[in-house]
XYZ file of C-alpha atoms in Angstrom:
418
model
C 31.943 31.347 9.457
C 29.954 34.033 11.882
C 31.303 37.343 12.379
C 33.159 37.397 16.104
C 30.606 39.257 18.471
C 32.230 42.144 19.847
C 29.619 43.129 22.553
C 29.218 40.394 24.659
C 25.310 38.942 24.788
C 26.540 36.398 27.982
C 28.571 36.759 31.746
C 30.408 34.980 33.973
C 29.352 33.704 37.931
C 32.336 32.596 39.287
C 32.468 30.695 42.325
C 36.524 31.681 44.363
C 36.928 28.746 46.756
C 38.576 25.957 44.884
C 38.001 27.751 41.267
C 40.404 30.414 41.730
C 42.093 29.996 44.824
C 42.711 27.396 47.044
C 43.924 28.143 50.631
C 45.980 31.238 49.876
C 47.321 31.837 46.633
C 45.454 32.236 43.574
C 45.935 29.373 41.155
C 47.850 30.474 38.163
C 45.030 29.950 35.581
C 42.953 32.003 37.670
C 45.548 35.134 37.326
C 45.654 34.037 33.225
C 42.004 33.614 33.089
C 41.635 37.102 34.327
C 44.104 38.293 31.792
C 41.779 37.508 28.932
C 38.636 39.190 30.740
C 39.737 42.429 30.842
C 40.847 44.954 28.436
C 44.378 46.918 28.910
C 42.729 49.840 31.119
C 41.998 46.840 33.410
C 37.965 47.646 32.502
C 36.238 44.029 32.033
C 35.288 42.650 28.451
C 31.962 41.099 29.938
C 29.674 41.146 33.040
C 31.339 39.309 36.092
C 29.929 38.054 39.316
C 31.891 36.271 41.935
C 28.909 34.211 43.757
C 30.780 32.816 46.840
C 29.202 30.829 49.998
C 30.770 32.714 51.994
C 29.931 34.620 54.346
C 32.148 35.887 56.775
C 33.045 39.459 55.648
C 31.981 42.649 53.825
C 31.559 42.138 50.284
C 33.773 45.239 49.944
C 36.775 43.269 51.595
C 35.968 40.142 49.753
C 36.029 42.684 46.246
C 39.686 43.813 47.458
C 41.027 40.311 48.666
C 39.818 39.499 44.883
C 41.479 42.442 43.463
C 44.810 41.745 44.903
C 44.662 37.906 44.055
C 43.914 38.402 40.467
C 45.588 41.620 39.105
C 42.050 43.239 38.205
C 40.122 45.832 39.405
C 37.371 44.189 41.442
C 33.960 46.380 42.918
C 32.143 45.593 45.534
C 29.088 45.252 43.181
C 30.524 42.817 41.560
C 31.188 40.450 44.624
C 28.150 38.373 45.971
C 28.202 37.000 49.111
C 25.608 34.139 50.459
C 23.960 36.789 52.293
C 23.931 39.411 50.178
C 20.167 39.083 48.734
C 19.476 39.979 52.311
C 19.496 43.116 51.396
C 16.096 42.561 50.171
C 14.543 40.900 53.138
C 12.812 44.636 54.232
C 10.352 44.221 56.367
C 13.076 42.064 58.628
C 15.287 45.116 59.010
C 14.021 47.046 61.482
C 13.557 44.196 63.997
C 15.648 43.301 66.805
C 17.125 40.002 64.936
C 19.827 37.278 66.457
C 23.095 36.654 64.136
C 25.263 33.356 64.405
C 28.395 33.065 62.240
C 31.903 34.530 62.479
C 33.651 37.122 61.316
C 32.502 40.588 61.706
C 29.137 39.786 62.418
C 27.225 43.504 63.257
C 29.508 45.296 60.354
C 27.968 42.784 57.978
C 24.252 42.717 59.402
C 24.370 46.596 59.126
C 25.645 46.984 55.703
C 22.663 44.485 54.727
C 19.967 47.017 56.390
C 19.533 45.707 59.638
C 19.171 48.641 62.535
C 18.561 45.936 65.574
C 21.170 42.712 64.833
C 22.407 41.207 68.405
C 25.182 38.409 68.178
C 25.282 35.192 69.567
C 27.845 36.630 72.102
C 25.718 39.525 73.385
C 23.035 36.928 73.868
C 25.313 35.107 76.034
C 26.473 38.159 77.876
C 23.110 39.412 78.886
C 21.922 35.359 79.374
C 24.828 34.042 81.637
C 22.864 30.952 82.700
C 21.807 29.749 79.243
C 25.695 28.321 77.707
C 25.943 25.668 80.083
C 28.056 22.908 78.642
C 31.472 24.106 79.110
C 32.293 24.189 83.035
C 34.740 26.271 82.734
C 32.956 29.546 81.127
C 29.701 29.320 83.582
C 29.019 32.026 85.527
C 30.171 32.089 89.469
C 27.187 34.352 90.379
C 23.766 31.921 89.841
C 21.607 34.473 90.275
C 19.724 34.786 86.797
C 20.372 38.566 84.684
C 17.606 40.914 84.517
C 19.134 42.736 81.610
C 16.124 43.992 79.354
C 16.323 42.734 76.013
C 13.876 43.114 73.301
C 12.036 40.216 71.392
C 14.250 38.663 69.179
C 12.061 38.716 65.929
C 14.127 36.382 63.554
C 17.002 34.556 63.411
C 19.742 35.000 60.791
C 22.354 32.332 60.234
C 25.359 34.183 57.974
C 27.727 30.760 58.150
C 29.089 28.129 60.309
C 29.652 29.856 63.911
C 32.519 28.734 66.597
C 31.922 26.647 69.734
C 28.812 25.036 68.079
C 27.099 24.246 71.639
C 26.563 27.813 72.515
C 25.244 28.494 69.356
C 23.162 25.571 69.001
C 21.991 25.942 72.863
C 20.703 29.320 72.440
C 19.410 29.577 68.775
C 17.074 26.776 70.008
C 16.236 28.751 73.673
C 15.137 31.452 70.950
C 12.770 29.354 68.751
C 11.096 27.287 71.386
C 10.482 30.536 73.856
C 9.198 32.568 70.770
C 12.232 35.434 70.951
C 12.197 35.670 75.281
C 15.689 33.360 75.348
C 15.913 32.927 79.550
C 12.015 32.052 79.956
C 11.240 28.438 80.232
C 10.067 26.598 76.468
C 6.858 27.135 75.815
C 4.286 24.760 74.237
C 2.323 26.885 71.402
C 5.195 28.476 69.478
C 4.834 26.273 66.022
C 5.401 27.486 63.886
C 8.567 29.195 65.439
C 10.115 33.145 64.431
C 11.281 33.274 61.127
C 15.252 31.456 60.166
C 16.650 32.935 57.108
C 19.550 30.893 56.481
C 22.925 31.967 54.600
C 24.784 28.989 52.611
C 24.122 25.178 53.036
C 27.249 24.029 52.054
C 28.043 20.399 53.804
C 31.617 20.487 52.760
C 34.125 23.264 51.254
C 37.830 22.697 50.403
C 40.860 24.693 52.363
C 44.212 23.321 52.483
C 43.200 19.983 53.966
C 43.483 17.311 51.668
C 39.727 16.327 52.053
C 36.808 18.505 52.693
C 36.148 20.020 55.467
C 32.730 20.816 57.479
C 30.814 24.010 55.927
C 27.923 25.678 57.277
C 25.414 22.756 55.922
C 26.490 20.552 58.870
C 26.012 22.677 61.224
C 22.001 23.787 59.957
C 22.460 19.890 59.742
C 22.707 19.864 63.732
C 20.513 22.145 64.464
C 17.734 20.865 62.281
C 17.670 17.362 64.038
C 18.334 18.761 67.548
C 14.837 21.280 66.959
C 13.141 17.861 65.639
C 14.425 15.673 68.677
C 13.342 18.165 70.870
C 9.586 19.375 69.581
C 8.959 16.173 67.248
C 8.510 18.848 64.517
C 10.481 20.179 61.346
C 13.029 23.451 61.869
C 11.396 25.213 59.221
C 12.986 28.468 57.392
C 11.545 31.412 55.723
C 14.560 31.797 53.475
C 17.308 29.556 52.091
C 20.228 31.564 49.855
C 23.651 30.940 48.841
C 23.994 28.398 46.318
C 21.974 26.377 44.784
C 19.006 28.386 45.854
C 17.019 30.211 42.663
C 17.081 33.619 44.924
C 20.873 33.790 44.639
C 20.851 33.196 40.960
C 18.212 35.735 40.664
C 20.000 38.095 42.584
C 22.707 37.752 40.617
C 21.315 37.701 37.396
C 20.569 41.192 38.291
C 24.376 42.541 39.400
C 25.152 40.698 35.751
C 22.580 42.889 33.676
C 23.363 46.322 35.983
C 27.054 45.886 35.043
C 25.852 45.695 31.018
C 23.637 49.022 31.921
C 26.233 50.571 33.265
C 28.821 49.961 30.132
C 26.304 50.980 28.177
C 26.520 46.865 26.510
C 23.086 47.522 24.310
C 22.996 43.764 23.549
C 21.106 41.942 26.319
C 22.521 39.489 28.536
C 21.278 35.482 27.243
C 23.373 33.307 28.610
C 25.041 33.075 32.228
C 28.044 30.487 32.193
C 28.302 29.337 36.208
C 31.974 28.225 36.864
C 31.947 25.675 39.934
C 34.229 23.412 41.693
C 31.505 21.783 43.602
C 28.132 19.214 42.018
C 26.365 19.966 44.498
C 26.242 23.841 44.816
C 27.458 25.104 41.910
C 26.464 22.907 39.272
C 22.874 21.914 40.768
C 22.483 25.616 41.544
C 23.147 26.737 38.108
C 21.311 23.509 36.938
C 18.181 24.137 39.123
C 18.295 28.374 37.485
C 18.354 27.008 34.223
C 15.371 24.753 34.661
C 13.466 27.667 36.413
C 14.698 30.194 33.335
C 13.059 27.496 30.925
C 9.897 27.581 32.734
C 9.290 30.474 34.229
C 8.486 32.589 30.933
C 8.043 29.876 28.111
C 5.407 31.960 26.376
C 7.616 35.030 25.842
C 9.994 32.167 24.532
C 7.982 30.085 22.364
C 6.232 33.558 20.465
C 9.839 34.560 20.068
C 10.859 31.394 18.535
C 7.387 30.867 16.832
C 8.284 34.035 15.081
C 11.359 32.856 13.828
C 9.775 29.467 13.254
C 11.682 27.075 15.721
C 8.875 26.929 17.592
C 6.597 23.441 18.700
C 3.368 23.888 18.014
C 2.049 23.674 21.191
C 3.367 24.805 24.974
C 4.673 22.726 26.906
C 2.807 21.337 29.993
C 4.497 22.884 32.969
C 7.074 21.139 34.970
C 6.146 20.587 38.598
C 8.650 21.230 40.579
C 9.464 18.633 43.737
C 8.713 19.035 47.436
C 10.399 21.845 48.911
C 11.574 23.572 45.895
C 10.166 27.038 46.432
C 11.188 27.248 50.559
C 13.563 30.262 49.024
C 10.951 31.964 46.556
C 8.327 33.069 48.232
C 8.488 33.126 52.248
C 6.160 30.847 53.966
C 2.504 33.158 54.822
C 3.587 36.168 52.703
C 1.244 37.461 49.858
C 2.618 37.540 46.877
C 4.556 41.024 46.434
C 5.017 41.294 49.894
C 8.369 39.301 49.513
C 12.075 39.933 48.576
C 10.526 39.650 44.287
C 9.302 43.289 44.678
C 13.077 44.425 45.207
C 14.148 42.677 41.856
C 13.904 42.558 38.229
C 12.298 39.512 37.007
C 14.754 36.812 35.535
C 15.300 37.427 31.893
C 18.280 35.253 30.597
C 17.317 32.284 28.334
C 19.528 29.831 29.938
C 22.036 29.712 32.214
C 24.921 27.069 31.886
C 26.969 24.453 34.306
C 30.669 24.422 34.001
C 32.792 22.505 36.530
C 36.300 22.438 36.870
C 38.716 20.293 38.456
C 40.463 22.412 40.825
C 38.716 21.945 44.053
C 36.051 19.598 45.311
C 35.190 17.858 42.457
C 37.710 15.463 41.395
C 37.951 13.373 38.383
C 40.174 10.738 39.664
C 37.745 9.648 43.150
C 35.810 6.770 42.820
C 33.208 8.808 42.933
C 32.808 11.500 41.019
C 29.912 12.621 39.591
C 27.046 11.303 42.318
C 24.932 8.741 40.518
C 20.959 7.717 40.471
C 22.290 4.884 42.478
C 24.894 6.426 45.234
C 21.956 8.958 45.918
C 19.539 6.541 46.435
C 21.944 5.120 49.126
C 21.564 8.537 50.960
C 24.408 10.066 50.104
C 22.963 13.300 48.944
C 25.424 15.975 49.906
C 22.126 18.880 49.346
C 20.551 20.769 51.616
C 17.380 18.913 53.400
C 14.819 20.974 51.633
C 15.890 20.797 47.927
C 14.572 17.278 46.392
C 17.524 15.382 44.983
C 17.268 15.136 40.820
C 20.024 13.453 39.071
C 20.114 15.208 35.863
C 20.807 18.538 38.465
C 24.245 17.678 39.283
C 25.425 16.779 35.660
C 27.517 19.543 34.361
C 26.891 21.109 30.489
C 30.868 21.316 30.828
C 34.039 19.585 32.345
C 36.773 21.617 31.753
C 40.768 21.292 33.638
C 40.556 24.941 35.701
C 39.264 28.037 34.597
C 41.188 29.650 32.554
C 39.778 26.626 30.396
C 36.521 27.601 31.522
C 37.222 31.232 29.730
C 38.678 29.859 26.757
C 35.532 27.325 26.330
C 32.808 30.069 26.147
C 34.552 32.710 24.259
C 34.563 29.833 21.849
C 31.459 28.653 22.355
C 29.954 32.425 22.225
C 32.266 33.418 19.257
C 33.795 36.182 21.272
C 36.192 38.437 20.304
C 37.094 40.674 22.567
C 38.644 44.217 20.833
């Protein structure tokens, strides 16, 4: 029998909605899960990330909402929102940008870098004529503002905004009038300013007994109201939250600064990803996986040529399908231009799917694992630009909830924790 590993050579992403909590309190193998993670001066026994969707707060509330749910000591760098690899998106931050979501929407922008964020409600302010749909909140004076406002540069979508006809009305005044909302649509403005868009999640759980609309549906609306309107495809410079590779990447990277900072020599191989949802969490950890097998199988293959595992051969490269890369590299960048220069390359060897039972996915539905077959009756639940691929959705692991989930790879790794 091995030796137990004392240093741990893995970490944890855990998803929160519907793995460790669902509505308010915590689930009780969430609060025993955490138990096991951490030693007695509450310092953790392994790198954790908490990779959430959402995205309507600070990840420094979102670290002390965690802390006070599970027991633990919880730091901001150890929280990832869907919009924190914003944070890399430079060369965005000094323009005058337009934010749709909820929550505390210039805090949030301004933590990320941005100097020149303007809400969907300061739009409407300075625009009186544009939200025209509910009677009873247009303006009594008709003559048109001549408030100054600057271009609007980009458009940032954190999450799924209220009253979705004021949002939807004047994102689209700012793509087809290229940032000048209040002028009349122009013709030559394809392709439009840049989208970077925050979480694509159709559905999420809450207390409801089914799931209820997430931020997906709403890019869902807007996508098809652009395309109605110009004949042409919404397109977007950036796609993150799960299951894009950027948020993986990104937080590949809080995982391996966490081992640097504990001084854990042993480098990080293996990233478990605990999910509730097919979809996002296991496609997105699916779709990493695939990417870390490919993306440096020479490095591999001499390491495992060395120690003789090796084929003799490399394998031909996997083509990825159409609109895989929308989140790597933005559309008309060169290369190093991008968000890449801010971050380590990936270095894992794998990373690993493991769902549990808690939230969206049930075992019990009729359907619950999507097949080749339900999918080819449209009923892809993905975002629009990530090609469907059955084998992405099928978990490595099906465990009860997640304390399971910790009790399954300490096995599996041969962990014992001093």
């Amino acid at each position: 029998s091995f030796q137990p590993s004392l240093l741990p050579s893995f970490g944890f992403l855990f998803d929160i909605d519907g793995v460790l909590v669902r509505g308010r309190p915590p689930f009780p193998a969430a609060r025993a899960a955490f138990g096991k993670l951490v030693n007695p001066q509450g310092q953790f026994l392994v790198p954790v990330v908490f990779v959430t969707n959402a995205g309507n707060c600070l990840r420094q509330k979102k670290a002390e909402q965690l802390s006070h749910l599970l027991g633990v000591p919880i730091s901001q760098d150890q929280v990832m929102m869907s919009h924190s690899p914003l944070r890399m998106f430079k060369r965005y931050h000094k323009k005058c940008v337009l934010v749709s979501g909820q929550g505390p929407l210039l805090d949030i922008a301004q933590d990320l870098g941005f100097c020149q964020p303007i809400t969907i409600d300061t739009l409407r302010e300075k625009r009186p004529l544009l939200d025209a749909v509910d009677h009873d909140r247009r303006p009594n004076v008709l003559s048109p503002s001549a408030v100054e406002l600057p271009k609007i540069e980009a458009v940032v979508l954190f999450g799924e905004p209220v009253r979705w006809e004021t949002s939807l009305q004047l994102i689209i005044d700012v793509l087809l009038t290229s940032g000048y909302p209040g002028n009349p649509y122009g013709q030559e403005n394809y392709p439009h300013i840049p989208v970077l868009a925050c979480n694509m999640d159709l559905m999420w759980v809450a207390e409801a007994q089914s799931p209820r609309f997430g931020h997906g549906t709403f890019m869902v609306c807007l996508e098809n109201i652009y395309k109605k309107i110009t004949g042409k495809d919404l397109k977007y410079e950036a796609l993150m939250g799960k299951p894009s590779r950027l948020t993986y990447q990104y937080a590949e990277h809080l995982i391996r600064a966490q081992a640097l900072q504990r001084s854990w020599e042993q480098p990080i191989q293996t990233l478990y990803a605990v999910g509730d949802n097919v979809m996002t969490d296991v496609y997105g950890a699916n779709l990493y996986n695939r990417y870390l097998q490919e993306s440096c199988p020479r490095a591999r293959l001499q390491a495992k040529a060395a120690a003789g595992t090796a084929p003799a051969q490399l394998p031909q490269r996997l083509q990825p399908g159409p609109g895989w890369d929308t989140e790597l590299a933005p559309a008309g960048t060169a290369p190093g231009l991008g968000w890449d220069t801010e971050l380590a390359p990936a270095a894992a060897a794998r990373c690993r799917s493991v769902l549990v039972c808690t939230g969206v996915y049930d075992p019990h539905s009729e359907v619950a694992l999507p097949s080749g077959d339900s999918v080819a009756e449209n009923v892809f639940h993905g975002h629009r630009d990530f090609s469907f691929d059955p084998a992405l959705v099928e978990p490595d692991h099906i465990v009860p909830d997640v304390d399971a989930a910790v009790d399954l790879v300490f096995q599996l790794e041969n962990f014992a924790p001093r």
